[in-house]
Coordinates of C-alpha atoms and ligand atoms in Angstrom, one line a residue:
X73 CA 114.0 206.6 149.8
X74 CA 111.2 207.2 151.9
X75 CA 111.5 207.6 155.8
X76 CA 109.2 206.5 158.4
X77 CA 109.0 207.1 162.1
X78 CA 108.1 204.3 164.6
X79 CA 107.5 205.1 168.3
X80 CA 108.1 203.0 171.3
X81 CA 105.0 202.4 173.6
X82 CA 108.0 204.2 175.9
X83 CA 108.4 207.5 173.4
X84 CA 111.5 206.2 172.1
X85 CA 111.6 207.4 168.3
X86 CA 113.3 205.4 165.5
X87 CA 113.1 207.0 162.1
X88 CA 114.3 204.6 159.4
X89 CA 114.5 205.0 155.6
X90 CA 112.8 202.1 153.6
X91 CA 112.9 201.0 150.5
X92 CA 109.7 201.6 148.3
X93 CA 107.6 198.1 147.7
X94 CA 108.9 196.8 151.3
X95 CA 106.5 196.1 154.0
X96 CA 106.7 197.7 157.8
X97 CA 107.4 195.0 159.3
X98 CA 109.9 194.3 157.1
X99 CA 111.2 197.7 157.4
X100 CA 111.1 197.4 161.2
X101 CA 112.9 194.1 161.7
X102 CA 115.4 194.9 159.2
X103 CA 116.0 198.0 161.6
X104 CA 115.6 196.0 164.7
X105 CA 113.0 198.0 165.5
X106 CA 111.8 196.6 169.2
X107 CA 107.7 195.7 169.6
X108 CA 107.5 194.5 166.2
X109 CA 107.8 190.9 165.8
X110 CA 106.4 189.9 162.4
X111 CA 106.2 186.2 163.4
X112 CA 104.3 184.9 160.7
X113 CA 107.1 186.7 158.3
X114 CA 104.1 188.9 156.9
X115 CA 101.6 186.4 155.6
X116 CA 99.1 188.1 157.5
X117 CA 98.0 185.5 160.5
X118 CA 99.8 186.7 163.3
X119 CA 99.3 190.1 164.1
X120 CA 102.6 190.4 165.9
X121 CA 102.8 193.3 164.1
X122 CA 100.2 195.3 165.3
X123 CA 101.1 199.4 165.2
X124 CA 98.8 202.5 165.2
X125 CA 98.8 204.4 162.4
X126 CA 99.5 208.6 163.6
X127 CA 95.8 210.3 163.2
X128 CA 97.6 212.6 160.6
X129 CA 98.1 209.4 158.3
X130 CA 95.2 207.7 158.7
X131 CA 93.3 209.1 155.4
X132 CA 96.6 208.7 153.3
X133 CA 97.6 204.7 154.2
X134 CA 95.7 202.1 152.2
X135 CA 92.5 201.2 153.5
X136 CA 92.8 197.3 155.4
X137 CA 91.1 194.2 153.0
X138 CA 88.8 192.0 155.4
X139 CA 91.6 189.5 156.0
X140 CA 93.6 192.1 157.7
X141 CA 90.7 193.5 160.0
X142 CA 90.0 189.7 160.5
X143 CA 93.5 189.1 161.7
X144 CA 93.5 192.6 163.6
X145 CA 90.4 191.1 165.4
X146 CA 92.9 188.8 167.6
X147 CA 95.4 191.5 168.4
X148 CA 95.5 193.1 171.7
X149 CA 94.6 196.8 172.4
X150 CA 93.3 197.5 169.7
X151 CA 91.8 200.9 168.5
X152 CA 90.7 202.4 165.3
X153 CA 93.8 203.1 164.2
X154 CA 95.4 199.8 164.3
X155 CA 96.7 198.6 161.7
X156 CA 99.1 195.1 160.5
X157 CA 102.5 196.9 159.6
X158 CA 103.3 193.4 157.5
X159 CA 100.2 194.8 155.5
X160 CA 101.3 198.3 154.6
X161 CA 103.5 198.7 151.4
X162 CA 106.0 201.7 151.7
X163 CA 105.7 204.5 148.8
X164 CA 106.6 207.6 147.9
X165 CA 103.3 208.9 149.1
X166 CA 104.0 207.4 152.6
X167 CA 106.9 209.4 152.9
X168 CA 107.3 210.9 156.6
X169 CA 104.7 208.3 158.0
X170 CA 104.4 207.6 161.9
X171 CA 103.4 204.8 163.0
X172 CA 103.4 203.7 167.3
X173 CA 103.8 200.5 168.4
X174 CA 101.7 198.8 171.4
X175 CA 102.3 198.2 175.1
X176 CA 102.4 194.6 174.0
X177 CA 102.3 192.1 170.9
X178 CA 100.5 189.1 172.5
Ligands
FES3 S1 103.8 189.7 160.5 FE1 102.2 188.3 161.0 S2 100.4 189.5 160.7 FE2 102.0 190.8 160.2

């Protein structure tokens, strides 16, 4: 099972396992995760999700389709390596992924 690091706007570090096919968000909820809300339950219009994907994974997540970047466009803070966690799929490949999460959701 893959594992996956999120870190707190504060440092804090949470590295979870996650099962291949789920979502972060998912992921991150299910591990109570704090800063990651997933209001819209990963349907892709809330962007209560918001992360930012480590530089050193950048090049290796799936690129974002035009609905995300339209959705990321009403996020808060963000930068170029934002990204919707509800719009990342978990694989193998993703093993050992970092992701941060924001100062704040909304
Ligand atoms: S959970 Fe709403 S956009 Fe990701």
């Amino acid at each position: 099972m893959p594992t996956l690091t999120y870190i707190e706007a504060n440092g804090t570090a949470h590295a979870v396992q996650g099962s291949e096919g789920s979502n972060l968000m998912e992921i991150a909820v299910a591990n109570l995760i704090p800063g990651i809300l997933g209001d819209c339950g990963g349907t892709c219009s809330c962007a209560t999700c918001h992360t930012y994907v480590d530089p050193d994974w950048v090049a290796r997540v799936p690129a974002a389709t035009d609905e995300e970047l339209e959705i990321l466009d009403g996020a808060l803070d963000v930068r170029d390596n934002s990204r919707l966690a509800c719009q990342m799929i978990l694989t193998e490949a993703l093993d050992g992924l970092v992701v941060r999460i924001p100062v704040r959701q909304f």
